[in-house]
Short mmCIF file of C-alpha atoms in Angstrom, two decimals:
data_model
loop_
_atom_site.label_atom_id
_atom_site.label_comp_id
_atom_site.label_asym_id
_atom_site.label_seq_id
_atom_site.Cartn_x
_atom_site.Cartn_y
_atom_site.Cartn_z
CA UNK A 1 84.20 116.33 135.28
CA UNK A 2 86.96 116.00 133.52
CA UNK A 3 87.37 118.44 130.23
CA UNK A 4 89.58 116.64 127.69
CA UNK A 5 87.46 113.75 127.78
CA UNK A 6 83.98 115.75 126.36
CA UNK A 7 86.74 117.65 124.01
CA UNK A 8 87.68 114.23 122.63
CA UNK A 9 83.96 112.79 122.35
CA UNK A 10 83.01 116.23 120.45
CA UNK A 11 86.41 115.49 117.95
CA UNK A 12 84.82 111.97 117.65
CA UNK A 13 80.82 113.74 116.33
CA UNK A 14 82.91 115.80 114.51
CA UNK A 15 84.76 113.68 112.38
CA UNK A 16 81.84 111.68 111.85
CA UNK A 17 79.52 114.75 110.92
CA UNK A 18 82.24 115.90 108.49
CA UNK A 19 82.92 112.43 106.71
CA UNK A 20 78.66 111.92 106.27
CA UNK A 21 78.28 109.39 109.07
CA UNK A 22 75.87 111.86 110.61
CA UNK A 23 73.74 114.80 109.25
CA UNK A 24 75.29 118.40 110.44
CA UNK A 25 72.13 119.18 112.47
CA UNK A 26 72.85 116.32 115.00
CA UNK A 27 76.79 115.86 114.84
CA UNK A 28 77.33 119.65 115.36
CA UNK A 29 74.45 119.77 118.09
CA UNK A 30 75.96 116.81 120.26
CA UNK A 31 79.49 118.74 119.23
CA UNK A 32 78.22 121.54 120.89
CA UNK A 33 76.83 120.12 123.72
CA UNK A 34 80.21 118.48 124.85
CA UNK A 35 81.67 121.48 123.84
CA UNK A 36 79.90 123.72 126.33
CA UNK A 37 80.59 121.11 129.17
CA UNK A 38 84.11 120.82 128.60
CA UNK A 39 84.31 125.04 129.02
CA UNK A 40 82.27 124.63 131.86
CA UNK A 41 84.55 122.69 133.65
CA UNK A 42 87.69 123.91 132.19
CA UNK A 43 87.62 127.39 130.48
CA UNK A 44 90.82 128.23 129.77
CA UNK A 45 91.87 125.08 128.53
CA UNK A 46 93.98 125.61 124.84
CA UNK A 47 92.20 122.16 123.40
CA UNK A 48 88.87 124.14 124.16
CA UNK A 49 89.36 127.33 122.10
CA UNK A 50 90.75 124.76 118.71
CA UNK A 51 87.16 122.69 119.43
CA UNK A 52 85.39 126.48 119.42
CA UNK A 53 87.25 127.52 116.27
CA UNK A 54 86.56 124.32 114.43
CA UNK A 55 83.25 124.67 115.11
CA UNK A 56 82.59 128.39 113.99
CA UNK A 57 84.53 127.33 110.92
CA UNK A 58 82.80 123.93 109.88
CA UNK A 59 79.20 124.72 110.70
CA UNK A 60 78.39 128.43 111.91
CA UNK A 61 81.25 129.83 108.97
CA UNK A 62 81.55 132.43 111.65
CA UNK A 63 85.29 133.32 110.12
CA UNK A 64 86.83 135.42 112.25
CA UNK A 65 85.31 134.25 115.51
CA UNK A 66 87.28 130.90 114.46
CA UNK A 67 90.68 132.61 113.62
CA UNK A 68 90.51 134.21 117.43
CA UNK A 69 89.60 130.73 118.70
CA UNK A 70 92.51 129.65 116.82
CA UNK A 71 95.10 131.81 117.41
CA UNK A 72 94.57 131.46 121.14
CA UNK A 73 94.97 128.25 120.84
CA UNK A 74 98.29 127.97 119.26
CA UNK A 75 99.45 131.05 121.74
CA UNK A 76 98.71 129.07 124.78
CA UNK A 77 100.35 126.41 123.68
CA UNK A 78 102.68 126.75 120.64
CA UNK A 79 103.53 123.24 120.18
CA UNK A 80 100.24 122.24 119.79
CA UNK A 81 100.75 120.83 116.19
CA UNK A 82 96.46 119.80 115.65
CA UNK A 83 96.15 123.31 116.60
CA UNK A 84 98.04 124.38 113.77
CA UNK A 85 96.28 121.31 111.77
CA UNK A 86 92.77 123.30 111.97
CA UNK A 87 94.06 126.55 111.62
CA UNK A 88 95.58 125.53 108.08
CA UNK A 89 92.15 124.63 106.97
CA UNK A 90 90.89 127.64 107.98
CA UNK A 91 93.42 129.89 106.23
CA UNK A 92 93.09 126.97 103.17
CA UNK A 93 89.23 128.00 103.58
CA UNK A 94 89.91 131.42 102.60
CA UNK A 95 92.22 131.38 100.18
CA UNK A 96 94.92 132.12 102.45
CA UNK A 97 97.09 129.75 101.00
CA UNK A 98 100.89 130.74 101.52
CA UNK A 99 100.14 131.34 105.27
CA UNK A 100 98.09 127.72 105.16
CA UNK A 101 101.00 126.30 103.87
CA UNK A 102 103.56 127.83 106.55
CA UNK A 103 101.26 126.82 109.26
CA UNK A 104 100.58 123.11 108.39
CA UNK A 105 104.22 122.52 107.73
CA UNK A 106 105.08 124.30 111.18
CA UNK A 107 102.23 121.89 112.11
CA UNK A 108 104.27 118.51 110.49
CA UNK A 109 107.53 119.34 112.05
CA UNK A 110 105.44 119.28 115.60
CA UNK A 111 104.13 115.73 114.78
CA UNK A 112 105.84 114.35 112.16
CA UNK A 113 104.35 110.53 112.83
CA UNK A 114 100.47 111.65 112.37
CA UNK A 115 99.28 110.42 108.91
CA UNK A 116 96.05 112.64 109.11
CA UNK A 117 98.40 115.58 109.79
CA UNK A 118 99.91 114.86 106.00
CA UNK A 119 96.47 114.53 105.00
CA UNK A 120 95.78 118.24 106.18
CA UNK A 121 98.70 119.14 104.56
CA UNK A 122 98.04 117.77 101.75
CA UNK A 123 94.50 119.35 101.41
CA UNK A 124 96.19 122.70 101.92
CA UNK A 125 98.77 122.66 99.05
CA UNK A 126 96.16 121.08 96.78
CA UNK A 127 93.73 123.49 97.19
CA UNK A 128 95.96 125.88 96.39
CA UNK A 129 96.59 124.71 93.19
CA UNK A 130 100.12 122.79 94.10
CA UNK A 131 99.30 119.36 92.97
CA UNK A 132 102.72 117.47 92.93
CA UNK A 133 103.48 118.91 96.78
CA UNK A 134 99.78 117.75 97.73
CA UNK A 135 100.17 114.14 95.95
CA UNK A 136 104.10 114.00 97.91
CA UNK A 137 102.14 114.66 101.24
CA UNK A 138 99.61 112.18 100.79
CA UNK A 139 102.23 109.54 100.01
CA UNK A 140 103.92 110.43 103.25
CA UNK A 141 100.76 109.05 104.79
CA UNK A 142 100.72 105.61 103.10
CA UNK A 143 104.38 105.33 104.35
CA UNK A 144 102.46 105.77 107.70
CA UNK A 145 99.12 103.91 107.23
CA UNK A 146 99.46 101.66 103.72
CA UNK A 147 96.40 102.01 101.46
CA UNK A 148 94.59 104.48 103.81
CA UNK A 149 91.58 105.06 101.86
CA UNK A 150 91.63 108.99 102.83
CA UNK A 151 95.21 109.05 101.00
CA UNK A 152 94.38 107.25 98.36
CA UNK A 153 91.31 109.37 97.39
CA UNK A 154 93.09 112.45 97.56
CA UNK A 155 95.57 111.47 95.03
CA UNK A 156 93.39 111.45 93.00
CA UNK A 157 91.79 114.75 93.81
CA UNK A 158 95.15 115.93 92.00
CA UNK A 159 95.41 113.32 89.67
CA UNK A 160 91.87 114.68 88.64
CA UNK A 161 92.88 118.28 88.42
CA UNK A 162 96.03 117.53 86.46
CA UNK A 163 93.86 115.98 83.64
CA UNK A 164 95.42 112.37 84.51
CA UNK A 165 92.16 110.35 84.50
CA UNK A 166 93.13 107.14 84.43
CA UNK A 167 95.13 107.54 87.19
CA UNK A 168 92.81 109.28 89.20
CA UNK A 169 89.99 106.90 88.79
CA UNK A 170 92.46 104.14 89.78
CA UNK A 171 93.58 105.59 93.06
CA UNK A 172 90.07 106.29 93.43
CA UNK A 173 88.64 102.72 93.24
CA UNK A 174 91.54 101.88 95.34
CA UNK A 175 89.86 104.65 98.19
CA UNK A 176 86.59 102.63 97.52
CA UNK A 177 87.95 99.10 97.57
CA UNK A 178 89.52 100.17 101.23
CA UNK A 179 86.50 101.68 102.61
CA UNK A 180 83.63 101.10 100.69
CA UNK A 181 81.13 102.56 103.34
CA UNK A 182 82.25 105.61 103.78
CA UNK A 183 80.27 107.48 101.21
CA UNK A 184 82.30 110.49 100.46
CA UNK A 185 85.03 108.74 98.68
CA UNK A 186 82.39 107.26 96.60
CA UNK A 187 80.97 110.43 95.77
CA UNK A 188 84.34 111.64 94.81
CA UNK A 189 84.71 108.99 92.42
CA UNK A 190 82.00 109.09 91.15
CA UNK A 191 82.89 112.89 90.33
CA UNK A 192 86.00 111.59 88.44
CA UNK A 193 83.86 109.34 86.19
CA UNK A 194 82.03 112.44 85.57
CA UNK A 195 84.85 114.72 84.13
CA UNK A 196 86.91 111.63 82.74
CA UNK A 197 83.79 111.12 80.57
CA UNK A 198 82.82 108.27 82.01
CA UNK A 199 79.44 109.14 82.41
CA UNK A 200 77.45 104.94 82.57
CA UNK A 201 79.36 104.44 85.55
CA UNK A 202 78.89 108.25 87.49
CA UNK A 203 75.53 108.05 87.29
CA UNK A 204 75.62 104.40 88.56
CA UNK A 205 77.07 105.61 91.79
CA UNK A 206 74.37 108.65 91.87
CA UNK A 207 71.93 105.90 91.67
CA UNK A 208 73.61 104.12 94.14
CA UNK A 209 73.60 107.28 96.91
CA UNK A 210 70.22 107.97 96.31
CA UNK A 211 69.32 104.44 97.64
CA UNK A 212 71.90 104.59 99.99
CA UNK A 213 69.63 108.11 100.89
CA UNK A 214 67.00 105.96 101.82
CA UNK A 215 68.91 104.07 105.03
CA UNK A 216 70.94 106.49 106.01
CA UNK A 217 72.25 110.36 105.80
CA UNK A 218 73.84 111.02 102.34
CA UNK A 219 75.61 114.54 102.32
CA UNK A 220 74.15 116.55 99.26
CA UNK A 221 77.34 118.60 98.66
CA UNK A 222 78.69 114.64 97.27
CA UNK A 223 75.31 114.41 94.83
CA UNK A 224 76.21 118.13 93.85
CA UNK A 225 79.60 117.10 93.02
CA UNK A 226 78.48 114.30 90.72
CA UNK A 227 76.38 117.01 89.06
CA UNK A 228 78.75 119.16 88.24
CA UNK A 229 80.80 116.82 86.85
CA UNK A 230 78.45 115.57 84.06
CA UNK A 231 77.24 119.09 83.11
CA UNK A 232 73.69 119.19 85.46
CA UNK A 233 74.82 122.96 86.49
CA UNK A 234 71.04 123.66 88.01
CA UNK A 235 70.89 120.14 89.75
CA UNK A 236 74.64 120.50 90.83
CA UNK A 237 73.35 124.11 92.53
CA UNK A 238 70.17 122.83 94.04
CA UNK A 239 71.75 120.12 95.70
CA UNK A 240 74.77 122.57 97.27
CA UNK A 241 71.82 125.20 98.50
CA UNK A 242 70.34 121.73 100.25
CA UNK A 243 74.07 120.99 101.52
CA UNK A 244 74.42 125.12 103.05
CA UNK A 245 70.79 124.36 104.37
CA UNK A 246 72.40 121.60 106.13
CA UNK A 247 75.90 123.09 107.31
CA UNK A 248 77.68 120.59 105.30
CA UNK A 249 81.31 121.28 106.42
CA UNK A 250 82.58 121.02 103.14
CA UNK A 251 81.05 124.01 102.01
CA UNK A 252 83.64 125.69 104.15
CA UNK A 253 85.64 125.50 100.91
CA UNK A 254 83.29 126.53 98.17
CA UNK A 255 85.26 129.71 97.58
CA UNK A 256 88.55 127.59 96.62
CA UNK A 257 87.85 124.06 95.18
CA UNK A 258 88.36 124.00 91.93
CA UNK A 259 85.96 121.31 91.43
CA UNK A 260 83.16 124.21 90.95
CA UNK A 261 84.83 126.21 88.86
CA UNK A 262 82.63 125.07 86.27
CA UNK A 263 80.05 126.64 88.15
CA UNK A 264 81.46 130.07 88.98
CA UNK A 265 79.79 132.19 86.33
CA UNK A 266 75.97 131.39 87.76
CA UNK A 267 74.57 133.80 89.85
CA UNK A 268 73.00 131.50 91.90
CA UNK A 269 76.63 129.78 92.70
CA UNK A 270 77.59 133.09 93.16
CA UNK A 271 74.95 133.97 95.39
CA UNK A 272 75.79 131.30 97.68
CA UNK A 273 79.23 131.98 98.12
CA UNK A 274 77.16 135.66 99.24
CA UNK A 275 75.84 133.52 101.77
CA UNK A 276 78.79 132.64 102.92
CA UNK A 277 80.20 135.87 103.55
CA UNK A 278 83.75 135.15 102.79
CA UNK A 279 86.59 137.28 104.05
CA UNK A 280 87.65 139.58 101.33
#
């Protein structure tokens, strides 16, 4: 009977649905479930209406349904900095970028000490396109947590779209080296070897999913991203129709990584953002 408790157990299937530990069908189910028992017990509560718009924004894409959520949230209780956290990927999400930005650093002055909240921020400026502010707020985190793997990777998300490959594939096989089971920083990397040409050792780590497929859910928005990186533009699109199939939270931000913009003049990739339904 007490509310915070199922709030934090539906953070904890959340997480793990988002980084691939679980598929979206039965992360964002059990999500759901504590979810609903948590506003059973407590409706009102602020840490309920962030858990409602995370979850219209992750798996249902139900946009402005999770701004509302949101934006209660943070009204209720303005110093709620992870409030802020998941409303900056949500503006992030739709290309909202300036306001993403003003919210997640709001968001850091609230909790200055969180390395995940630099992550966030860090997401937010990279995606829109402001790769030295992105790779800044990442090392803020390792000043935090040394040689978090999360950190690490996205450094080299930049590093990537700044056309430095070396040092994006090292940062990246540093992400790997720290935690080498958690498949989306291998996916990422794999990516990297992709556009860095690297194209033996890419499609050693698609190998490597696809028997890691076998035991265990594989997201197939990371498979798509290996695809697009070495040029398979019909695999790369089959793959992301499986991962929108699946609610793969990722997809969230097809509209604004740039890591499809290779794909952005197919109708089909353009059909699926349709899907989507963006706000315009």
């Amino acid at each position: 009977q007490y509310a915070q408790a199922h709030l934090a157990i539906a953070s904890c299937y959340g997480a793990m649905t988002f980084f691939g530990y679980m598929s979206p069908q039965e992360g964002y189910e059990k999500y759901s479930a504590e979810v609903a028992l948590a506003q059973k017990i407590n409706p009102d509560l602020p840490d309920l209406h962030r858990a409602v718009g995370s979850m219209n924004h992750y798996f249902f894409w139900k946009w402005e349904k999770a701004e509302d959520a949101l934006q209660r949230a943070i009204s209720q209780v303005p110093s709620n900095a992870h409030a802020h956290q998941t409303y900056a990927w949500l503006l992030a999400a739709q290309g909202r970028s300036e306001e993403a930005q003003n919210v997640i650093t709001h968001g850091l002055k609230l909790e200055p000490l969180a390395a995940n909240m630099y992550l966030t921020a860090s997401n937010v400026f990279y995606l829109g396109g402001l790769h030295d502010q992105a790779i800044a707020h990442c090392q803020e985190a390792l000043e935090l947590r040394p040689n978090h793997s999360l950190a690490l990777s996205q450094i080299g998300w930049s590093y990537l779209q700044m056309g430095l490959f070396d040092d994006a594939i090292s940062t990246m096989e540093k992400s790997v080296k720290h935690s080498p089971h958690l498949a989306q920083n291998q996916y990422l990397l794999g990516h990297a070897y992709a556009v860095a040409g690297k194209e033996e050792e890419a499609r050693k780590i698609l190998g490597d999913l696809h028997i890691l497929a076998e035991k265990q859910y594989v997201a197939p928005y990371g498979i798509a991203l290996i695809h697009a990186g070495l040029g398979n533009t019909n695999d790369a699109i089959d793959w992301l129709e499986k991962a929108f199939e699946d609610r793969n939270g990722w997809m969230a931000y097809l509209n604004v990584e740039p890591r499809w913009d290779s794909l952005r003049g197919e109708p089909r990739f353009q059909a699926l953002l349709a899907r989507m339904a963006f706000p315009d």
